[in-house]
PDB file of C-alpha atoms in Angstrom:
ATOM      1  CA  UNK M   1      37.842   3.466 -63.361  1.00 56.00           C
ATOM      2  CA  UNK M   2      36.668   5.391 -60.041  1.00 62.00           C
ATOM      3  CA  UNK M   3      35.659   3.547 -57.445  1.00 66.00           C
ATOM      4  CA  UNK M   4      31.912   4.045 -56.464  1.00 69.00           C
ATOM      5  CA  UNK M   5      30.504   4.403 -53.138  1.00 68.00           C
ATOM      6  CA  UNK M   6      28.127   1.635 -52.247  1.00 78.00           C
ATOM      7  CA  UNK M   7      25.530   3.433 -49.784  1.00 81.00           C
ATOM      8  CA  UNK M   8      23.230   0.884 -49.292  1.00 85.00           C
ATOM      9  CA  UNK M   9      25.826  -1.246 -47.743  1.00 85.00           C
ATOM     10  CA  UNK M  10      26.699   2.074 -45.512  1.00 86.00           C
ATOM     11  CA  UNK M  11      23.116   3.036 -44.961  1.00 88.00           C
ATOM     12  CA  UNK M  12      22.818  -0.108 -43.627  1.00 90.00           C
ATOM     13  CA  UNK M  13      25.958  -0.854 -41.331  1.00 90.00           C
ATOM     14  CA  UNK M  14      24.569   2.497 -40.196  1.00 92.00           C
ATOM     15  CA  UNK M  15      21.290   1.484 -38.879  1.00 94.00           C
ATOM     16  CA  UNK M  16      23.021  -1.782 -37.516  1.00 94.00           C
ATOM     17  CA  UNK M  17      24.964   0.386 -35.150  1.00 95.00           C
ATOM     18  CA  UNK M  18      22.381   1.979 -34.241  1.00 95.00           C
ATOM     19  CA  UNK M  19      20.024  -0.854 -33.519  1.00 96.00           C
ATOM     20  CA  UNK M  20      22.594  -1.869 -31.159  1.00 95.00           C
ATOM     21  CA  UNK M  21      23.024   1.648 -29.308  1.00 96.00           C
ATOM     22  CA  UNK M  22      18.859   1.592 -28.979  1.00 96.00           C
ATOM     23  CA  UNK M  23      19.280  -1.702 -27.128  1.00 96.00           C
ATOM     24  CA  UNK M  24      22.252  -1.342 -25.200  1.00 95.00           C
ATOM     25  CA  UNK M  25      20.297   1.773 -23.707  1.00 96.00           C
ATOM     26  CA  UNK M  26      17.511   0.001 -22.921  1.00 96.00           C
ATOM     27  CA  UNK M  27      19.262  -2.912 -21.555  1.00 94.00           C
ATOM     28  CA  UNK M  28      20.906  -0.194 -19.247  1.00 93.00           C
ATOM     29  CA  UNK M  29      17.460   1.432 -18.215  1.00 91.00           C
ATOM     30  CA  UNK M  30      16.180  -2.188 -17.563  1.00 90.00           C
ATOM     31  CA  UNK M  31      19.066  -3.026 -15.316  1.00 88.00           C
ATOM     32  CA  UNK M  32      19.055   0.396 -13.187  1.00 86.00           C
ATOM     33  CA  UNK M  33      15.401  -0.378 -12.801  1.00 83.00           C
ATOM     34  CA  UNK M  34      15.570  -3.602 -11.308  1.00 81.00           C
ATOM     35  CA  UNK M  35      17.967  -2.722  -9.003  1.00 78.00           C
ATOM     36  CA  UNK M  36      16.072   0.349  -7.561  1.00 71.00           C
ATOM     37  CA  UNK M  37      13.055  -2.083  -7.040  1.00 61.00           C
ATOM     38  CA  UNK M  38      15.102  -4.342  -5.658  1.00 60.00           C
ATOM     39  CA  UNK M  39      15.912  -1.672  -2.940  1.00 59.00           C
ATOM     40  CA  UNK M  40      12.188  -0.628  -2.319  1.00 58.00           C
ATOM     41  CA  UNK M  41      11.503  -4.441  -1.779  1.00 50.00           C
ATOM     42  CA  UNK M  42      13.598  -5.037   1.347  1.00 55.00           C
ATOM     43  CA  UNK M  43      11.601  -5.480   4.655  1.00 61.00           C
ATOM     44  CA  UNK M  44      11.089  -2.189   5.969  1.00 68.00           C
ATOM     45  CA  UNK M  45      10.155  -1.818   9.532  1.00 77.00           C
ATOM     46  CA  UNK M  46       8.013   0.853  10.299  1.00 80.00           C
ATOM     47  CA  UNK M  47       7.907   2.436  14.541  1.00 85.00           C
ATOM     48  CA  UNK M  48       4.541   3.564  14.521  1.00 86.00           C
ATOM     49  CA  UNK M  49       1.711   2.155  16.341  1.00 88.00           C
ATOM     50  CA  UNK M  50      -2.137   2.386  15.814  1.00 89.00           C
ATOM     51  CA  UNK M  51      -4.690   1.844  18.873  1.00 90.00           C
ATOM     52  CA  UNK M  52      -8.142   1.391  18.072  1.00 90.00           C
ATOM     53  CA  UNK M  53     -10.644   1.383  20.279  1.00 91.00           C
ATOM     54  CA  UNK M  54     -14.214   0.602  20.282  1.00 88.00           C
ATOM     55  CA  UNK M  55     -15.774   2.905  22.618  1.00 88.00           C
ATOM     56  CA  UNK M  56     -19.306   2.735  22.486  1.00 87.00           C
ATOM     57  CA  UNK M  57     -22.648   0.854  20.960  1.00 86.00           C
ATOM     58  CA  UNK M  58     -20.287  -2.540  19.587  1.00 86.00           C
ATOM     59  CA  UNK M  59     -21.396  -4.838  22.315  1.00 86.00           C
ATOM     60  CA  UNK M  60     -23.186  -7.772  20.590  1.00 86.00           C
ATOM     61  CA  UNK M  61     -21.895  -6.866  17.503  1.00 87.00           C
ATOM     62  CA  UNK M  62     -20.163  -9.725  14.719  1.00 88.00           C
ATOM     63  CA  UNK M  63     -17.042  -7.332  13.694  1.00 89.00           C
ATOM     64  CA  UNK M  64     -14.300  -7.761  11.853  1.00 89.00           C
ATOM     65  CA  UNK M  65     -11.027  -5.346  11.696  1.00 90.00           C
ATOM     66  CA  UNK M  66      -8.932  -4.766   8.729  1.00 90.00           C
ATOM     67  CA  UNK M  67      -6.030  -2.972   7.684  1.00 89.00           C
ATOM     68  CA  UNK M  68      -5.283  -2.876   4.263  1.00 86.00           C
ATOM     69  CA  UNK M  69      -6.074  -6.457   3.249  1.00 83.00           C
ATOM     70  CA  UNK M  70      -4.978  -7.922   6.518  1.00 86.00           C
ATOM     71  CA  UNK M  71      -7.787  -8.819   9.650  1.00 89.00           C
ATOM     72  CA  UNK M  72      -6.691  -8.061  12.695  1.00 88.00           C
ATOM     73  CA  UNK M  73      -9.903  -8.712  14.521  1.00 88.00           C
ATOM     74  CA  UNK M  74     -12.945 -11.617  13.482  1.00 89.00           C
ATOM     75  CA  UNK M  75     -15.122 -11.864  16.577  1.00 88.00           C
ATOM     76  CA  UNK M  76     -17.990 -10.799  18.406  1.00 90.00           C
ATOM     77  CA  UNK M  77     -17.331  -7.848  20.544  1.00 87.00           C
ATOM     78  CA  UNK M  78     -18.394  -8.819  24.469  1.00 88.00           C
ATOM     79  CA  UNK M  79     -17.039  -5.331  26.318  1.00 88.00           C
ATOM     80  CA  UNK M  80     -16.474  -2.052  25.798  1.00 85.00           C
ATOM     81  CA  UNK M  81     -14.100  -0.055  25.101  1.00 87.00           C
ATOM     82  CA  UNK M  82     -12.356  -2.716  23.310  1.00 87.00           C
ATOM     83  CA  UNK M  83      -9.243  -1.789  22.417  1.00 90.00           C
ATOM     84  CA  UNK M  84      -6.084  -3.742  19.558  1.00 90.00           C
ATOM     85  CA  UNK M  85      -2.558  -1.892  19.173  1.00 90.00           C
ATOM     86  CA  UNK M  86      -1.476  -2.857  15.677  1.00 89.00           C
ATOM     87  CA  UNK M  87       2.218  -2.069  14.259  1.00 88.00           C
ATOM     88  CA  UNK M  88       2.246  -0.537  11.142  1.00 84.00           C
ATOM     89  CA  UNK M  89       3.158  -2.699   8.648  1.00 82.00           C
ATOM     90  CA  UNK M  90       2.747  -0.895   5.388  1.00 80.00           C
ATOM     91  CA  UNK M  91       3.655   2.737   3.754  1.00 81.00           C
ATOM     92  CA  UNK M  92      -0.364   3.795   3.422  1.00 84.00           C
ATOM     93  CA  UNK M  93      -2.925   2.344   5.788  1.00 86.00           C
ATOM     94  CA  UNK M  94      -6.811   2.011   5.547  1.00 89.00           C
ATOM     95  CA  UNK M  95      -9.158   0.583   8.568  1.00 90.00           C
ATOM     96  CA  UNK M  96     -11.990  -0.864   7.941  1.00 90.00           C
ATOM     97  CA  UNK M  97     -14.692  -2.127  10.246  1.00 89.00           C
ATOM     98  CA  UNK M  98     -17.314  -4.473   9.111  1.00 89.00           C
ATOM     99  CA  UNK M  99     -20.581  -5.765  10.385  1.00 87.00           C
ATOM    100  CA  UNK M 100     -20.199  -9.453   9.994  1.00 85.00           C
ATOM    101  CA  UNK M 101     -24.453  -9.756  10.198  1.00 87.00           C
ATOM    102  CA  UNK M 102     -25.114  -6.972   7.903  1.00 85.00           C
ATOM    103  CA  UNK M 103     -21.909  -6.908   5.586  1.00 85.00           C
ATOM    104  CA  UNK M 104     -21.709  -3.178   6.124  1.00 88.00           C
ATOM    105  CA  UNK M 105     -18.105  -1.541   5.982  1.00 88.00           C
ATOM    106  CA  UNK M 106     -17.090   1.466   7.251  1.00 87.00           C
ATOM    107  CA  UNK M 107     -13.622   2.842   6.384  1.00 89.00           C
ATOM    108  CA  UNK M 108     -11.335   5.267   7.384  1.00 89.00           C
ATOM    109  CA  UNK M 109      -7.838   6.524   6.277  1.00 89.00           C
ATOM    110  CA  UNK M 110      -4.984   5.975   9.015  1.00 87.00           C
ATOM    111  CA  UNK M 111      -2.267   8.709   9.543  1.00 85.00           C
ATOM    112  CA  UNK M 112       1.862   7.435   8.696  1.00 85.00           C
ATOM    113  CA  UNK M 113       2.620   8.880  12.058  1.00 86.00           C
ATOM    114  CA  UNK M 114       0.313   6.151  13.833  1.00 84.00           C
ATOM    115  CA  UNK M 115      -1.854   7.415  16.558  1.00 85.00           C
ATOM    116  CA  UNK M 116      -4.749   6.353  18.730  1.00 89.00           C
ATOM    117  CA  UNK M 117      -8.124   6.134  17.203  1.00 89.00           C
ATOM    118  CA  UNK M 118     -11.767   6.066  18.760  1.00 91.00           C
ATOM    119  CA  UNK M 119     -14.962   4.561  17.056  1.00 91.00           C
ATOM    120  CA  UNK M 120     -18.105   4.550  18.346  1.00 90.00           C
ATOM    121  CA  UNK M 121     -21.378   3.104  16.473  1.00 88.00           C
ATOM    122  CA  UNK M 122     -24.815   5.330  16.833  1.00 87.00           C
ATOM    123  CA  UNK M 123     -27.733   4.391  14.871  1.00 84.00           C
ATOM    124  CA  UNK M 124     -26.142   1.507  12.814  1.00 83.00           C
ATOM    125  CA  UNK M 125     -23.149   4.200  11.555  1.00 87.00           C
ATOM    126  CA  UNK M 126     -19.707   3.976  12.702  1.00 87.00           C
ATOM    127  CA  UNK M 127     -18.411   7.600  13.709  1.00 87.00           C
ATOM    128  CA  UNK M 128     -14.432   8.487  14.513  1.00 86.00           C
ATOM    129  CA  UNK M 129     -14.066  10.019  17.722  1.00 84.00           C
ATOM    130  CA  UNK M 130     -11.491  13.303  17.491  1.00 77.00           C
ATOM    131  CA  UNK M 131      -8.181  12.093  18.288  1.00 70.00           C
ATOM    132  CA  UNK M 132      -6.060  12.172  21.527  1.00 58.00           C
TER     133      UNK M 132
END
């Protein structure tokens, strides 16, 4: 008698070793993964500085100064110019200025190279001054 082939039992060993390829591969991709956030995730320090000043029309004014999610500033402005220097602390920066009193917000992108940057409020509407 001739032996016969059993091919379920190979069509099946089959997809077991491939089952195990599919998830050795992905247990690879998962690993490299983690270890290139891992990288990003270290403290970076960052050399660039902003200045902002408030140059005109903020006396009297409730403000508060943001970057990002982080305030800087929460008072009532008493002199002008008033002027913060703020290390950046993050790869992409936004300033915003609010009116405490009237919940307005005004917001302006910030460059990765730092920089100084002049604001000055006319008729209730914060305006950027050209740079230095």
């Amino acid at each position: 008698m001739a032996h016969r082939l059993n091919t379920n039992k190979q069509f099946m060993v089959g997809n077991g070793i491939l089952a195990f390829a599919v998830i050795f591969v992905v247990v690879i991709f998962v690993y490299m993964s983690l270890r290139l956030d891992k990288k990003k995730d270290e403290d970076r320090n960052f050399i660039e500085t902003y200045t902002i000043t408030l140059t005109k029309g903020f006396v009297g004014d409730s403000l508060s100064l943001m970057i990002n999610d982080s305030v800087l500033v929460n008072k009532k402005i008493t002199e002008e110019p008033f002027s913060i220097d703020v290390k950046r602390f993050a790869e992409q920066s936004a300033l915003l200025i609010m009116d405490n009193e009237t919940e307005k917000l005004s917001l302006f992108e910030l460059s990765e190279r730092g920089g100084t940057y002049r604001f000055e409020k006319e008729n209730e509407e914060v305006k950027q001054l050209s740079q230095k």
